[in-house]
Each structure stands twice: as C-alpha cells, then as structure tokens.
Short mmCIF file of C-alpha atoms in Angstrom, two decimals:
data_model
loop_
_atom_site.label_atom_id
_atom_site.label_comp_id
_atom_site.label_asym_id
_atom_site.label_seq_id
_atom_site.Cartn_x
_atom_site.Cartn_y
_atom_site.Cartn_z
CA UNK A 152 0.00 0.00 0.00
CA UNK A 153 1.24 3.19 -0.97
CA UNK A 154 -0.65 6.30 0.44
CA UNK A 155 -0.54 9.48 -1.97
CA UNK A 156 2.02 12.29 -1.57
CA UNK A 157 0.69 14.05 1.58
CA UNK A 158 2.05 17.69 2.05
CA UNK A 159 0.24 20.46 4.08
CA UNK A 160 -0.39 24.22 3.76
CA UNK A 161 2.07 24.50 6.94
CA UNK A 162 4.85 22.93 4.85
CA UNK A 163 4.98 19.52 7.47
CA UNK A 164 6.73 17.81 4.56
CA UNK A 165 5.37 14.59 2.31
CA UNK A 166 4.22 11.27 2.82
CA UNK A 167 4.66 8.55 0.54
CA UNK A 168 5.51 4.95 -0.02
CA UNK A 169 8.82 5.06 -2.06
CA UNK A 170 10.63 2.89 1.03
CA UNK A 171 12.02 -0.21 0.42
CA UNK A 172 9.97 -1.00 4.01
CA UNK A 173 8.12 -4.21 3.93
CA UNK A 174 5.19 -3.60 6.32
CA UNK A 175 4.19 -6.58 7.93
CA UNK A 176 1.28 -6.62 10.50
CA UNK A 177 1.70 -5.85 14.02
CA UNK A 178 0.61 -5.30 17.21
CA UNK A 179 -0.34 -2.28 19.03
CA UNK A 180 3.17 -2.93 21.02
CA UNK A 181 4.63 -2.88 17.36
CA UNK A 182 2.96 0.31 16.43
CA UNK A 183 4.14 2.04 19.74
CA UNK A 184 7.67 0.73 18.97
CA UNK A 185 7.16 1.73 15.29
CA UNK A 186 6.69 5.58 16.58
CA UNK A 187 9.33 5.43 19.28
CA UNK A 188 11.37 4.66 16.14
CA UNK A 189 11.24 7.99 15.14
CA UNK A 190 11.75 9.60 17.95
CA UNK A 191 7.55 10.20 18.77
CA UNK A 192 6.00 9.28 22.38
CA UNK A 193 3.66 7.05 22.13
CA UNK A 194 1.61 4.43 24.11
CA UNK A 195 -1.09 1.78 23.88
CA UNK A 196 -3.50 4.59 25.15
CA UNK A 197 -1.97 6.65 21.75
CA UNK A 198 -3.23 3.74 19.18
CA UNK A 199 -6.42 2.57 21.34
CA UNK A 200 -7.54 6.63 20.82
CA UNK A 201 -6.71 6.73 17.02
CA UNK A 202 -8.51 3.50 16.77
CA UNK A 203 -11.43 5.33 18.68
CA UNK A 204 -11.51 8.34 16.41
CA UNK A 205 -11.26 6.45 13.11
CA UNK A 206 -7.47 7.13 12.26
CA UNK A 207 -6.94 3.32 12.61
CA UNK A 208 -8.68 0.60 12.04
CA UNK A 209 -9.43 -2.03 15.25
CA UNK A 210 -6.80 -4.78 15.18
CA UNK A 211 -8.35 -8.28 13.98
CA UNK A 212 -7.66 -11.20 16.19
CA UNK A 213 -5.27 -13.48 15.69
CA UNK A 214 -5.32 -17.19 17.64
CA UNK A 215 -2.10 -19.48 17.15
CA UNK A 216 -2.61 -21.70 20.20
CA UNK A 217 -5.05 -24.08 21.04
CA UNK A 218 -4.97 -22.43 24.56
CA UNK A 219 -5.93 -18.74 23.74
CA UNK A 220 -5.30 -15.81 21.56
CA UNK A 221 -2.45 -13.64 20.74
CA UNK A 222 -2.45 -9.91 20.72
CA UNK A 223 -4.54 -8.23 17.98
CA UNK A 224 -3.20 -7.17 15.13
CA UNK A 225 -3.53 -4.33 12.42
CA UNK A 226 -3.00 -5.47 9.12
CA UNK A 227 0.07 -4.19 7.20
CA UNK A 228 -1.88 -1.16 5.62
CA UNK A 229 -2.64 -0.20 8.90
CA UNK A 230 0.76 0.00 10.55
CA UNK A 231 2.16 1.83 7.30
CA UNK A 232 -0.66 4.49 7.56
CA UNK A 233 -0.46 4.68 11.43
CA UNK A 234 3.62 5.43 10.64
CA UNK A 235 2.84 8.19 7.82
CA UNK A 236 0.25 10.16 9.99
CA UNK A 237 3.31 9.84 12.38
CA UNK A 238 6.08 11.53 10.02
CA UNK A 239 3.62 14.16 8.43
CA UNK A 240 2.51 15.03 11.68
CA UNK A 241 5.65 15.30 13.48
CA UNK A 242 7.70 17.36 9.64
CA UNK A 243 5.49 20.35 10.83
CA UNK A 244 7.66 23.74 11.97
CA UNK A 245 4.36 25.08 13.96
CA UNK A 246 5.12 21.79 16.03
CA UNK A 247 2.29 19.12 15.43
CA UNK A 248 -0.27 19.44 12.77
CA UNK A 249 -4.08 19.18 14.47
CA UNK A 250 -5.62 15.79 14.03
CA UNK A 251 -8.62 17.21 12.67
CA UNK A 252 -6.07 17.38 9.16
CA UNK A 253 -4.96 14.14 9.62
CA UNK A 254 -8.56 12.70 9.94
CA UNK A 255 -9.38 14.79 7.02
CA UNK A 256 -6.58 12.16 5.38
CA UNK A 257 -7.80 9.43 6.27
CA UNK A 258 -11.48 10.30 4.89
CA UNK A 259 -9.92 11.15 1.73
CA UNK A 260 -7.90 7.50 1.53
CA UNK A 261 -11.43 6.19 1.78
CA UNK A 262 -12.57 8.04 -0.88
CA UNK A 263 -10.46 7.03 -3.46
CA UNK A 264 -9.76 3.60 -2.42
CA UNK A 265 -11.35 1.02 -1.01
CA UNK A 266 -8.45 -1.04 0.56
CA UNK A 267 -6.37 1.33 2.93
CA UNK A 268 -8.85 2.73 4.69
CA UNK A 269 -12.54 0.30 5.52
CA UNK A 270 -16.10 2.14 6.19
CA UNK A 271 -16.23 0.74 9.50
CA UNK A 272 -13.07 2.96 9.97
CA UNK A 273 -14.14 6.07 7.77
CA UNK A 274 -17.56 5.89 10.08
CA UNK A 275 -15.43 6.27 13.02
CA UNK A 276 -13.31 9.22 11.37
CA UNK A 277 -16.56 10.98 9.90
CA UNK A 278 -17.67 11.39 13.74
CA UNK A 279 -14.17 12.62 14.70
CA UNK A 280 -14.55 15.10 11.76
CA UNK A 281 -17.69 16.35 12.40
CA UNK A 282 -17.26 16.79 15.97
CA UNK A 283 -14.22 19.05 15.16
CA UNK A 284 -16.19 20.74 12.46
CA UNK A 285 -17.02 24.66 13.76
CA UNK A 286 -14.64 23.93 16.71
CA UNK A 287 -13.38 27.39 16.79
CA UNK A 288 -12.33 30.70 19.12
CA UNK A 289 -15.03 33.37 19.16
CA UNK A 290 -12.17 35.20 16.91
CA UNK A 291 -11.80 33.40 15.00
CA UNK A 292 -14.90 32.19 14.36
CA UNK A 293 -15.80 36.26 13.77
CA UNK A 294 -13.58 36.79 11.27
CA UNK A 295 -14.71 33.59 9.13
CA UNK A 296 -18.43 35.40 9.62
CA UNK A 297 -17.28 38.63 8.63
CA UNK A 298 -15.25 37.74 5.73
CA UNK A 299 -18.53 35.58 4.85
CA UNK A 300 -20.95 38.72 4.80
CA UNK A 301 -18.54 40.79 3.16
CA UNK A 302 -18.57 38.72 -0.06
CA UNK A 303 -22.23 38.29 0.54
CA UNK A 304 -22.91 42.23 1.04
CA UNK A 305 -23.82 44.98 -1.62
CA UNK A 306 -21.46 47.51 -1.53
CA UNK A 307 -25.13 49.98 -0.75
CA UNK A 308 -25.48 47.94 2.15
CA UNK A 309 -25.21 49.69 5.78
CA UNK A 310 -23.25 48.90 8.78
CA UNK A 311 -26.40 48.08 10.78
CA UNK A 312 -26.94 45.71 8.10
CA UNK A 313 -23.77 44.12 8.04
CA UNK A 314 -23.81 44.14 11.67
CA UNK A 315 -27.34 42.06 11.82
CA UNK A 316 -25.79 39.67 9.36
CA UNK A 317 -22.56 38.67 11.02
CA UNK A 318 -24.77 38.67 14.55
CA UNK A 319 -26.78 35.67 13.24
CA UNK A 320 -24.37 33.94 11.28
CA UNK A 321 -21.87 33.79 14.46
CA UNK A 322 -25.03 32.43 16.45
CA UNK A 323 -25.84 29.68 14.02
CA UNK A 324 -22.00 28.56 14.12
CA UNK A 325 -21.90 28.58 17.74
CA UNK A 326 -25.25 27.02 18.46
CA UNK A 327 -25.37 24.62 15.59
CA UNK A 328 -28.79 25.69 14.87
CA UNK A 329 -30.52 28.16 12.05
CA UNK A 330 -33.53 29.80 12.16
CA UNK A 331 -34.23 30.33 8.66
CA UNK A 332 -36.81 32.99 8.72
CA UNK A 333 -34.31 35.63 11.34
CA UNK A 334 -31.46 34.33 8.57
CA UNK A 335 -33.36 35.00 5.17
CA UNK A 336 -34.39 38.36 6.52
CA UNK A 337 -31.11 39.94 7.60
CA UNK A 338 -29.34 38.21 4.41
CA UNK A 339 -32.10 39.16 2.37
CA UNK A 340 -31.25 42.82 3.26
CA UNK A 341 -27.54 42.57 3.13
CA UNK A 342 -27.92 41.32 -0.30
CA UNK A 343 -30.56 43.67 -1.57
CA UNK A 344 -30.14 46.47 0.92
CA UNK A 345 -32.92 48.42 -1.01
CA UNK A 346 -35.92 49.72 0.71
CA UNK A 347 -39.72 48.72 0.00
CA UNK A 348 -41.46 50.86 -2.10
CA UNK A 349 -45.39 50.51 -0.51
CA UNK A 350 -47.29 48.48 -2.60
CA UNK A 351 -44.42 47.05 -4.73
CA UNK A 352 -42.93 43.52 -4.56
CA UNK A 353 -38.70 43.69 -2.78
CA UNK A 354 -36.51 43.83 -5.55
CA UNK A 355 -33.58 41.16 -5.08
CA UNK A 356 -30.36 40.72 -6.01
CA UNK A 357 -28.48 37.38 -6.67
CA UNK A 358 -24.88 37.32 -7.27
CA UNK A 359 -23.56 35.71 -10.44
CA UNK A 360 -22.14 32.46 -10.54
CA UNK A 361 -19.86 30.11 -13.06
CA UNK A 362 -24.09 28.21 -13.67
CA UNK A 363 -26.16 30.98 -13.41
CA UNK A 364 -27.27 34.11 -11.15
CA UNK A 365 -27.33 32.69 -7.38
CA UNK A 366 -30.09 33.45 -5.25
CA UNK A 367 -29.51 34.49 -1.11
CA UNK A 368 -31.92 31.33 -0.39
CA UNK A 369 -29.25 28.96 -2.14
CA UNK A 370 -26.38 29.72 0.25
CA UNK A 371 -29.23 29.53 3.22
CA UNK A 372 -30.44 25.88 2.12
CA UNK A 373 -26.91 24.85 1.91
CA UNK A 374 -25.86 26.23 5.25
CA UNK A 375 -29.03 24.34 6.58
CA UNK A 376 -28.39 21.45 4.69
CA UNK A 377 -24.68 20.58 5.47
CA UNK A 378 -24.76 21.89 9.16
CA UNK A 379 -27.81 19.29 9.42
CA UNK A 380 -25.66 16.35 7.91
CA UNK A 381 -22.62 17.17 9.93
CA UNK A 382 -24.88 16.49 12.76
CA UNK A 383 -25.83 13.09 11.62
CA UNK A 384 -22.38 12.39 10.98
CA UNK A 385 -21.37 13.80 14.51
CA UNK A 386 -24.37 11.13 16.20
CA UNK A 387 -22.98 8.33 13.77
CA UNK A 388 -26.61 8.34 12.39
CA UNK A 389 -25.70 7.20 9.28
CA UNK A 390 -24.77 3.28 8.62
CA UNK A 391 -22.43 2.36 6.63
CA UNK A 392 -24.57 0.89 4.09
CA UNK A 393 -25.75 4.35 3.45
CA UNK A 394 -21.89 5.54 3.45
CA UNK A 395 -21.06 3.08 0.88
CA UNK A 396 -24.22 3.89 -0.98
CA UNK A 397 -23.48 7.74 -1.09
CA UNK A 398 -19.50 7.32 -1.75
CA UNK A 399 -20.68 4.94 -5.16
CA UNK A 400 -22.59 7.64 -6.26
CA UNK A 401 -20.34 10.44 -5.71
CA UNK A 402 -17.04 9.18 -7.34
CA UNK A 403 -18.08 9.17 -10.79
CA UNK A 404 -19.37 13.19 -10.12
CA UNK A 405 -16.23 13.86 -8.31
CA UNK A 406 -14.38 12.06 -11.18
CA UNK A 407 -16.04 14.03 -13.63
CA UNK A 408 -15.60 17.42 -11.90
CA UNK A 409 -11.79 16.65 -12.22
CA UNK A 410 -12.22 16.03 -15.56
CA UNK A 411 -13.83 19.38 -16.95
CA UNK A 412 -12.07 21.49 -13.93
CA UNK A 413 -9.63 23.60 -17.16
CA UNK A 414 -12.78 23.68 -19.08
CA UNK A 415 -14.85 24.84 -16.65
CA UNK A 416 -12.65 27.64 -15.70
CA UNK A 417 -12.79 29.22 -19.00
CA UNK A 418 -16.07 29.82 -18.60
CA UNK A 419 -17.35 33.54 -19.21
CA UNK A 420 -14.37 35.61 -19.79
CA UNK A 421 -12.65 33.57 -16.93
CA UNK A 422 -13.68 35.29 -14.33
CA UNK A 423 -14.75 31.82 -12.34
CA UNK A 424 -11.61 30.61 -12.33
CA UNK A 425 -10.55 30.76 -9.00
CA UNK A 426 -14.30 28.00 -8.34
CA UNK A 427 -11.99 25.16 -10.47
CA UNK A 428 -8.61 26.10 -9.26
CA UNK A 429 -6.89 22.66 -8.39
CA UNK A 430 -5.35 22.74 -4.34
CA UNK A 431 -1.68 22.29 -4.76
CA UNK A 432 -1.19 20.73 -1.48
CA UNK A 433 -2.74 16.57 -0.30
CA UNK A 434 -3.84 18.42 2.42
CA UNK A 435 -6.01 21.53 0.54
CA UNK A 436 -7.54 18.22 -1.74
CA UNK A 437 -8.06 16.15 1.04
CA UNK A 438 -10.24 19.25 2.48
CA UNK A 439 -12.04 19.82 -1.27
CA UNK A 440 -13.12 15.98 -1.55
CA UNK A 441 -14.16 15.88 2.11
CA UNK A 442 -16.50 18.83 1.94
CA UNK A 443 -17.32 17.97 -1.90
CA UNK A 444 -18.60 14.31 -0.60
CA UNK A 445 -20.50 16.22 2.85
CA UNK A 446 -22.31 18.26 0.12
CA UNK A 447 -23.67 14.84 -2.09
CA UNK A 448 -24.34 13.58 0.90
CA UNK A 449 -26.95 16.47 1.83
CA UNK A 450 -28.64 16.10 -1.18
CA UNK A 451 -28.62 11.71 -1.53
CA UNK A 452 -30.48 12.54 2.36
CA UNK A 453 -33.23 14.55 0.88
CA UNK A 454 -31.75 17.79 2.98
CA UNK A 455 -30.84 19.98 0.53
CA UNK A 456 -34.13 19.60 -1.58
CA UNK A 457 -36.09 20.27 2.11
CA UNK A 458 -33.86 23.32 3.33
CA UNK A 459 -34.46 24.97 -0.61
CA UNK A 460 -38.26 24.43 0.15
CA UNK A 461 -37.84 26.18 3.66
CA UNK A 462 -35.54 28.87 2.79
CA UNK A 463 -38.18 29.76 -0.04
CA UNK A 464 -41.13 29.47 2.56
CA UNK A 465 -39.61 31.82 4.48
CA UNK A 466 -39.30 33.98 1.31
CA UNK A 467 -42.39 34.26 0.75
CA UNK A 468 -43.58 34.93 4.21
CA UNK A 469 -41.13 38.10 4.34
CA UNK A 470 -42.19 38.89 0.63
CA UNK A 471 -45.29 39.46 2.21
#
C-alpha cells in the first residue's frame, strides 16, 4: 500500500511509499515501537484513541494456540498508515499538525480507495470530523463570519446591516442551529439592501455564478443542509450501508468534476476561475473531496431539496 504524496499548507513535509519497508502486521506494542522509532512518544493509550476516532482501524484477532489468543493485530496497511500520519505530523515547523487534518486524510484514503482505509473505519473518522467541524475561538470564528458577509454584502449595504448579518451567522456557528426565517431576513437585506417601495414587490439581487445568477436562499439551504448532515455524521446516524451507498454515487461526479475542472474555468471571460482552481497541497484536496462528498451527501439525504423548500417558505412569508 502506498498512500498518496501528503504535504500540508504548513509545509509539514510529504508522505509517501517510495521505502524499500516491507510492512508486515503488528501489534499495538509494534505500532508504539514503530513511533518510538522515530523519535515520537507514544503508548497503547496513543493507538487505542486513534482507533477510537477512526485514524486506525481495530486490530483483527489473531489465535495461534489451542490455549488462547495472541495480541490483535492491524493489518500491514494499517501500521504503514499509522507510521505516515506519524512523520507528516511530526515534519510540521508550527510543532504538530491538528488531528482534525490528519482525519481529514484518512477520509480522503477512503474516498479514493477502497483497501487502505474500511467504512467501519471512515464511520469512526466521519464522527471525529464532524465533531471538530465549527470547533473554533469566538475570533476566530468572527472573522470567518465577517469575511462571509462581506462577499455576501452589496457595496449599498449599511453597517447596521452588516452588523445584523454577522450577529446571526456567528449564532448559528456557535449554536449549531438556524432559524431560517431571522437568517433569510437579515441576508435578504444585506444582499438587496434596497428599501420597499409601498405596494411594490422587494426587488432582489443574486450574485452571479460560473451556472447561473445565485439566489440568497441557495447559500441559506446549503448552510441548513450541510450543518444538518454534519450532525448526523457527529451522532454516527448514518450506517455504513448508506456511506457506501453515497460514496458509489459520488465518485463518478467527483471524477467528472476533475475532468472538466480547465474547461470549466474558462467559462465567461474567466472570471470563475478561481471556483476550479486545483489545491496544490494533499492536504487543501483532502479538504475539497471531504467537503465535496458532505455536500452529495446532503442532497442523496433529501436535505438539501427540504432546506431549498424552507428557505423559499420563508421567502415568501417576508415577501409578504
């Protein structure tokens, strides 16, 4: 098994499986020993938590005696990818890259193979992803708002409108939860900041897009939508039937998006280009293909189509 090159935004350096090594399986004492090799701690309590949180898969028995078992042991894919978290974690020069980018890895390996990396596993790292997903300082999590309503905003729209916008948005990211009527109306105004002429229907803006003119209640449904199958993920409320199921039917899309990516940036005058720029790192398309796959997901569980119906409800009940 060789895992892809694997090099982060922070420059912690590449994985790969150009070694002569000839992984064998092991136990979790092997794995320990394996990372004590270069030069990491490590414990049992290390692998038993990364088998916990989906960055390993649970070691498969193994009985050579008519008078019990040995120790479990991970199969050779499993000991290489335990060792190359190890290396690209440890090549970082901020000190240790998060594990919610390693996890990020794995999820990816299961996307585009179906050897390294099992579903019982990915299951287990989808719930370790979504519980880190909107695990963020207050500051930070401001500034992603406010750089949010800023490409959202019409350059006519006020302060007090910005203001209302960011206020909601950084309670729906805190709380997990969006009421879509409060939302539609303060980013109904921050994208058509316009006042209501008596009498005569709100005239709305929508921003263009590399398909078509995109309406405020898109980016609402798929807010809705994603934060609502993050949650799912986050209660392991999806089986991995259904995981298997949704990862058949996105591959060919994703496969096909890779395909026309140069085409579809020349679309218009180019001015869309920057929606089809490749990620030059593993780690910026391990993000891509993670969120890509959240996104089918939304819509193979029927959540997209129902947060499009309620984010035009609420439409029409402030059109009126």
């Amino acid at each position: 098994m060789q895992l892809p090159e694997l090099e982060s935004r922070c420059k912690f350096g590449a994985v790969n499986g150009n070694r002569a090594t000839a992984w064998v399986e092991g136990t979790s004492a092997d794995l320990v020993a394996d990372a004590l090799a270069l030069g990491v701690k490590a414990s049992p309590r290390m692998v038993t938590s990364w088998v916990e949180d989906g960055m390993l898969a649970h070691p498969e028995p193994r009985k050579t005696s008519a008078h019990g078992s040995d120790p479990r042991v991970f199969p050779p894919e499993q000991r290489e990818l335990f060792t190359r978290l190890l290396e690209a974690r440890e090549r970082s020069p901020l000190g240790r890259i998060p594990q919610r980018s390693l996890v990020r890895v794995v999820l990816y390996l299961w996307l585009i193979n179906d050897t390294v990396v099992l579903t019982p596993q990915a299951r287990r790292a989808w719930r370790t992803h979504a519980r880190a997903t909107g695990q963020t300082t207050a500051v930070r999590r401001s500034e992603n708002v406010r750089a949010i309503v800023e490409q959202l905003a019409h350059p006519s729209a006020s302060l007090k409108q910005r203001r209302a916008a960011q206020l909601v948005l950084e309670e729906g990211e805190r709380t997990g939860r969006i009421d879509v009527d409060r939302l539609t109306s303060v980013l109904t105004e921050l994208y058509s900041p316009w006042p209501v002429q008596p009498g005569m229907p709100r005239i709305e803006r929508a921003l263009p897009g590399p398909f078509g003119p995109v309406p405020v209640q898109h980016h609402i449904a798929m807010w809705k939508a994603k934060q609502q199958t993050i949650r799912r993920l986050r209660h392991e409320e999806i089986d991995e039937l259904e995981l298997d199921r949704v990862r058949a039917v996105h591959r060919p899309m994703w496969a096909d998006h890779q395909a026309r990516r140069s085409a579809l940036a020349t679309i218009g005058a180019g001015e869309f280009a920057a929606y089809f720029a490749e990620p030059d790192t593993m780690e910026g398309r391990a993000i891509e293909a993670v969120d890509a796959f959240v996104s089918t997901l939304a819509g193979e569980l029927g959540l997209i189509e129902a947060a499009s119906h309620a984010a035009e409800t609420a439409r029409l009940r402030l059109a009126r």
